[in-house]
PDB file of C-alpha atoms in Angstrom:
ATOM      1  CA  UNK A   1      26.861-136.675-120.084  1.00 44.00           C
ATOM      2  CA  UNK A   2      25.186-135.865-123.350  1.00 46.00           C
ATOM      3  CA  UNK A   3      25.143-132.120-124.035  1.00 57.00           C
ATOM      4  CA  UNK A   4      21.398-132.379-124.773  1.00 70.00           C
ATOM      5  CA  UNK A   5      20.664-133.785-121.319  1.00 87.00           C
ATOM      6  CA  UNK A   6      19.463-131.217-118.795  1.00 94.00           C
ATOM      7  CA  UNK A   7      21.502-131.305-115.601  1.00 98.00           C
ATOM      8  CA  UNK A   8      19.300-131.227-112.522  1.00 98.00           C
ATOM      9  CA  UNK A   9      20.000-130.430-108.906  1.00 98.00           C
ATOM     10  CA  UNK A  10      18.783-132.045-105.727  1.00 98.00           C
ATOM     11  CA  UNK A  11      18.742-130.473-102.278  1.00 99.00           C
ATOM     12  CA  UNK A  12      20.818-132.434 -99.770  1.00 98.00           C
ATOM     13  CA  UNK A  13      18.743-133.231 -96.672  1.00 98.00           C
ATOM     14  CA  UNK A  14      20.107-131.827 -93.419  1.00 96.00           C
ATOM     15  CA  UNK A  15      20.780-135.299 -92.060  1.00 97.00           C
ATOM     16  CA  UNK A  16      22.826-136.204 -95.176  1.00 97.00           C
ATOM     17  CA  UNK A  17      25.037-133.087 -95.336  1.00 97.00           C
ATOM     18  CA  UNK A  18      28.046-134.474 -93.451  1.00 96.00           C
ATOM     19  CA  UNK A  19      27.935-137.836 -95.226  1.00 96.00           C
ATOM     20  CA  UNK A  20      27.533-136.237 -98.665  1.00 95.00           C
ATOM     21  CA  UNK A  21      30.361-133.725 -98.280  1.00 96.00           C
ATOM     22  CA  UNK A  22      32.648-136.348 -96.715  1.00 94.00           C
ATOM     23  CA  UNK A  23      32.013-138.661 -99.661  1.00 95.00           C
ATOM     24  CA  UNK A  24      32.838-135.931-102.180  1.00 94.00           C
ATOM     25  CA  UNK A  25      35.663-134.051-100.447  1.00 95.00           C
ATOM     26  CA  UNK A  26      36.704-135.984 -97.357  1.00 92.00           C
ATOM     27  CA  UNK A  27      38.191-133.958 -94.519  1.00 91.00           C
ATOM     28  CA  UNK A  28      38.942-131.150 -96.962  1.00 92.00           C
ATOM     29  CA  UNK A  29      35.336-129.912 -96.988  1.00 92.00           C
ATOM     30  CA  UNK A  30      35.265-128.483 -93.450  1.00 91.00           C
ATOM     31  CA  UNK A  31      38.957-127.568 -93.466  1.00 90.00           C
ATOM     32  CA  UNK A  32      39.364-125.988 -96.896  1.00 94.00           C
ATOM     33  CA  UNK A  33      36.328-125.787 -99.166  1.00 96.00           C
ATOM     34  CA  UNK A  34      33.605-124.605 -96.807  1.00 96.00           C
ATOM     35  CA  UNK A  35      35.687-121.787 -95.232  1.00 97.00           C
ATOM     36  CA  UNK A  36      36.862-120.696 -98.697  1.00 97.00           C
ATOM     37  CA  UNK A  37      33.271-120.441 -99.942  1.00 98.00           C
ATOM     38  CA  UNK A  38      32.146-118.375 -96.947  1.00 98.00           C
ATOM     39  CA  UNK A  39      35.193-116.087 -97.170  1.00 98.00           C
ATOM     40  CA  UNK A  40      34.696-115.526-100.893  1.00 98.00           C
ATOM     41  CA  UNK A  41      31.023-114.700-100.373  1.00 98.00           C
ATOM     42  CA  UNK A  42      32.073-112.022 -97.902  1.00 98.00           C
ATOM     43  CA  UNK A  43      34.718-110.637-100.248  1.00 98.00           C
ATOM     44  CA  UNK A  44      32.469-110.534-103.314  1.00 98.00           C
ATOM     45  CA  UNK A  45      29.285-109.262-101.688  1.00 98.00           C
ATOM     46  CA  UNK A  46      29.001-106.409 -99.202  1.00 98.00           C
ATOM     47  CA  UNK A  47      25.447-107.676 -98.563  1.00 98.00           C
ATOM     48  CA  UNK A  48      26.594-111.094 -97.325  1.00 98.00           C
ATOM     49  CA  UNK A  49      26.946-111.408 -93.556  1.00 96.00           C
ATOM     50  CA  UNK A  50      26.784-115.133 -92.895  1.00 95.00           C
ATOM     51  CA  UNK A  51      23.847-117.452 -92.483  1.00 96.00           C
ATOM     52  CA  UNK A  52      22.607-120.917 -93.324  1.00 98.00           C
ATOM     53  CA  UNK A  53      23.606-122.433 -96.673  1.00 98.00           C
ATOM     54  CA  UNK A  54      21.792-125.137 -98.598  1.00 98.00           C
ATOM     55  CA  UNK A  55      23.771-127.927-100.267  1.00 98.00           C
ATOM     56  CA  UNK A  56      22.922-129.310-103.703  1.00 99.00           C
ATOM     57  CA  UNK A  57      24.120-132.306-105.669  1.00 99.00           C
ATOM     58  CA  UNK A  58      23.948-132.257-109.449  1.00 99.00           C
ATOM     59  CA  UNK A  59      22.912-135.101-111.726  1.00 98.00           C
ATOM     60  CA  UNK A  60      26.287-134.869-113.510  1.00 98.00           C
ATOM     61  CA  UNK A  61      28.207-135.506-110.264  1.00 98.00           C
ATOM     62  CA  UNK A  62      28.637-131.884-109.221  1.00 98.00           C
ATOM     63  CA  UNK A  63      28.027-130.170-105.908  1.00 98.00           C
ATOM     64  CA  UNK A  64      27.442-126.603-104.818  1.00 99.00           C
ATOM     65  CA  UNK A  65      26.130-124.660-101.884  1.00 98.00           C
ATOM     66  CA  UNK A  66      24.110-121.454-101.765  1.00 99.00           C
ATOM     67  CA  UNK A  67      22.892-119.111 -99.034  1.00 99.00           C
ATOM     68  CA  UNK A  68      19.362-119.751 -97.836  1.00 98.00           C
ATOM     69  CA  UNK A  69      17.947-116.302 -98.576  1.00 97.00           C
ATOM     70  CA  UNK A  70      15.179-114.653-100.558  1.00 96.00           C
ATOM     71  CA  UNK A  71      17.221-111.536-101.248  1.00 96.00           C
ATOM     72  CA  UNK A  72      19.519-110.582-104.076  1.00 98.00           C
ATOM     73  CA  UNK A  73      23.141-109.854-103.242  1.00 99.00           C
ATOM     74  CA  UNK A  74      25.196-107.005-104.636  1.00 99.00           C
ATOM     75  CA  UNK A  75      28.384-108.512-106.089  1.00 99.00           C
ATOM     76  CA  UNK A  76      31.554-106.605-106.911  1.00 98.00           C
ATOM     77  CA  UNK A  77      34.425-108.556-108.498  1.00 97.00           C
ATOM     78  CA  UNK A  78      38.047-107.609-109.134  1.00 95.00           C
ATOM     79  CA  UNK A  79      37.486-108.270-112.839  1.00 96.00           C
ATOM     80  CA  UNK A  80      35.186-105.238-113.054  1.00 97.00           C
ATOM     81  CA  UNK A  81      31.855-107.047-112.794  1.00 98.00           C
ATOM     82  CA  UNK A  82      29.306-105.373-110.536  1.00 98.00           C
ATOM     83  CA  UNK A  83      25.685-106.432-110.306  1.00 98.00           C
ATOM     84  CA  UNK A  84      23.035-108.189-108.274  1.00 99.00           C
ATOM     85  CA  UNK A  85      22.794-111.970-108.053  1.00 99.00           C
ATOM     86  CA  UNK A  86      20.176-114.183-106.457  1.00 99.00           C
ATOM     87  CA  UNK A  87      21.297-116.267-103.494  1.00 99.00           C
ATOM     88  CA  UNK A  88      21.502-119.310-105.771  1.00 99.00           C
ATOM     89  CA  UNK A  89      23.622-117.481-108.353  1.00 99.00           C
ATOM     90  CA  UNK A  90      25.882-116.101-105.618  1.00 99.00           C
ATOM     91  CA  UNK A  91      26.402-119.631-104.320  1.00 99.00           C
ATOM     92  CA  UNK A  92      27.279-120.928-107.771  1.00 99.00           C
ATOM     93  CA  UNK A  93      29.642-118.002-108.339  1.00 99.00           C
ATOM     94  CA  UNK A  94      31.549-118.376-105.082  1.00 99.00           C
ATOM     95  CA  UNK A  95      31.735-122.163-105.474  1.00 99.00           C
ATOM     96  CA  UNK A  96      33.220-121.709-108.952  1.00 99.00           C
ATOM     97  CA  UNK A  97      35.764-119.247-107.525  1.00 98.00           C
ATOM     98  CA  UNK A  98      36.607-121.637-104.674  1.00 98.00           C
ATOM     99  CA  UNK A  99      36.903-124.690-106.930  1.00 98.00           C
ATOM    100  CA  UNK A 100      39.156-122.792-109.323  1.00 98.00           C
ATOM    101  CA  UNK A 101      41.428-121.548-106.541  1.00 97.00           C
ATOM    102  CA  UNK A 102      41.560-124.889-104.715  1.00 97.00           C
ATOM    103  CA  UNK A 103      42.262-126.811-107.924  1.00 96.00           C
ATOM    104  CA  UNK A 104      45.822-125.477-107.537  1.00 96.00           C
ATOM    105  CA  UNK A 105      46.180-127.013-104.069  1.00 94.00           C
ATOM    106  CA  UNK A 106      49.287-129.059-103.366  1.00 94.00           C
ATOM    107  CA  UNK A 107      46.997-131.869-102.181  1.00 92.00           C
ATOM    108  CA  UNK A 108      46.785-133.757-105.465  1.00 86.00           C
ATOM    109  CA  UNK A 109      43.557-135.734-105.008  1.00 94.00           C
ATOM    110  CA  UNK A 110      41.723-132.758-103.553  1.00 96.00           C
ATOM    111  CA  UNK A 111      42.997-130.464-106.325  1.00 96.00           C
ATOM    112  CA  UNK A 112      41.729-132.887-108.971  1.00 97.00           C
ATOM    113  CA  UNK A 113      38.354-133.153-107.225  1.00 97.00           C
ATOM    114  CA  UNK A 114      38.017-129.360-107.176  1.00 97.00           C
ATOM    115  CA  UNK A 115      38.961-129.118-110.854  1.00 98.00           C
ATOM    116  CA  UNK A 116      36.328-131.718-111.765  1.00 98.00           C
ATOM    117  CA  UNK A 117      33.722-130.050-109.550  1.00 98.00           C
ATOM    118  CA  UNK A 118      34.450-126.723-111.266  1.00 99.00           C
ATOM    119  CA  UNK A 119      33.702-128.215-114.684  1.00 99.00           C
ATOM    120  CA  UNK A 120      30.561-130.028-113.524  1.00 99.00           C
ATOM    121  CA  UNK A 121      29.202-126.910-111.813  1.00 99.00           C
ATOM    122  CA  UNK A 122      30.053-124.685-114.784  1.00 98.00           C
ATOM    123  CA  UNK A 123      28.227-127.110-117.081  1.00 98.00           C
ATOM    124  CA  UNK A 124      25.134-126.896-114.849  1.00 99.00           C
ATOM    125  CA  UNK A 125      25.427-123.107-114.572  1.00 98.00           C
ATOM    126  CA  UNK A 126      25.190-122.611-118.330  1.00 98.00           C
ATOM    127  CA  UNK A 127      21.446-123.401-118.135  1.00 97.00           C
ATOM    128  CA  UNK A 128      20.882-121.174-115.081  1.00 98.00           C
ATOM    129  CA  UNK A 129      18.630-118.115-115.612  1.00 98.00           C
ATOM    130  CA  UNK A 130      21.508-115.893-114.426  1.00 99.00           C
ATOM    131  CA  UNK A 131      24.211-117.631-116.474  1.00 99.00           C
ATOM    132  CA  UNK A 132      25.356-114.471-118.258  1.00 99.00           C
ATOM    133  CA  UNK A 133      25.828-112.595-114.989  1.00 99.00           C
ATOM    134  CA  UNK A 134      27.650-115.536-113.403  1.00 99.00           C
ATOM    135  CA  UNK A 135      29.921-115.835-116.450  1.00 98.00           C
ATOM    136  CA  UNK A 136      30.701-112.118-116.224  1.00 98.00           C
ATOM    137  CA  UNK A 137      31.481-112.465-112.517  1.00 98.00           C
ATOM    138  CA  UNK A 138      33.870-115.404-112.978  1.00 97.00           C
ATOM    139  CA  UNK A 139      35.570-114.148-116.165  1.00 91.00           C
TER     140      UNK A 139
END
């Protein structure tokens, strides 16, 4: 993708969620990625207590999920970052954490997929209104 091209996102329709995640991650989405994202959200935000998540595909090939919520979430990271993030920014943050962690999986194809997804999502995130806060949280 050209660095001057704006990366866009598209909401995945409810009826396409299983097909979309299976295409991108196979069986590893419900077994590894999805539980990792939910667990990380709980670890990073004392305000997070479960709920429905929306799924998004990115025009550069990326994917992320974010809580369906109108509230901001307090986030406290081990790297010293503490602040409030929108639901969308929290989703991006925890997906970046999960992709980074899972890119070291011993399942080669899945690890490579997570590494690529990390880079695609990070590229999209750089144009996000909360990019500086997300960068501080993932540093």
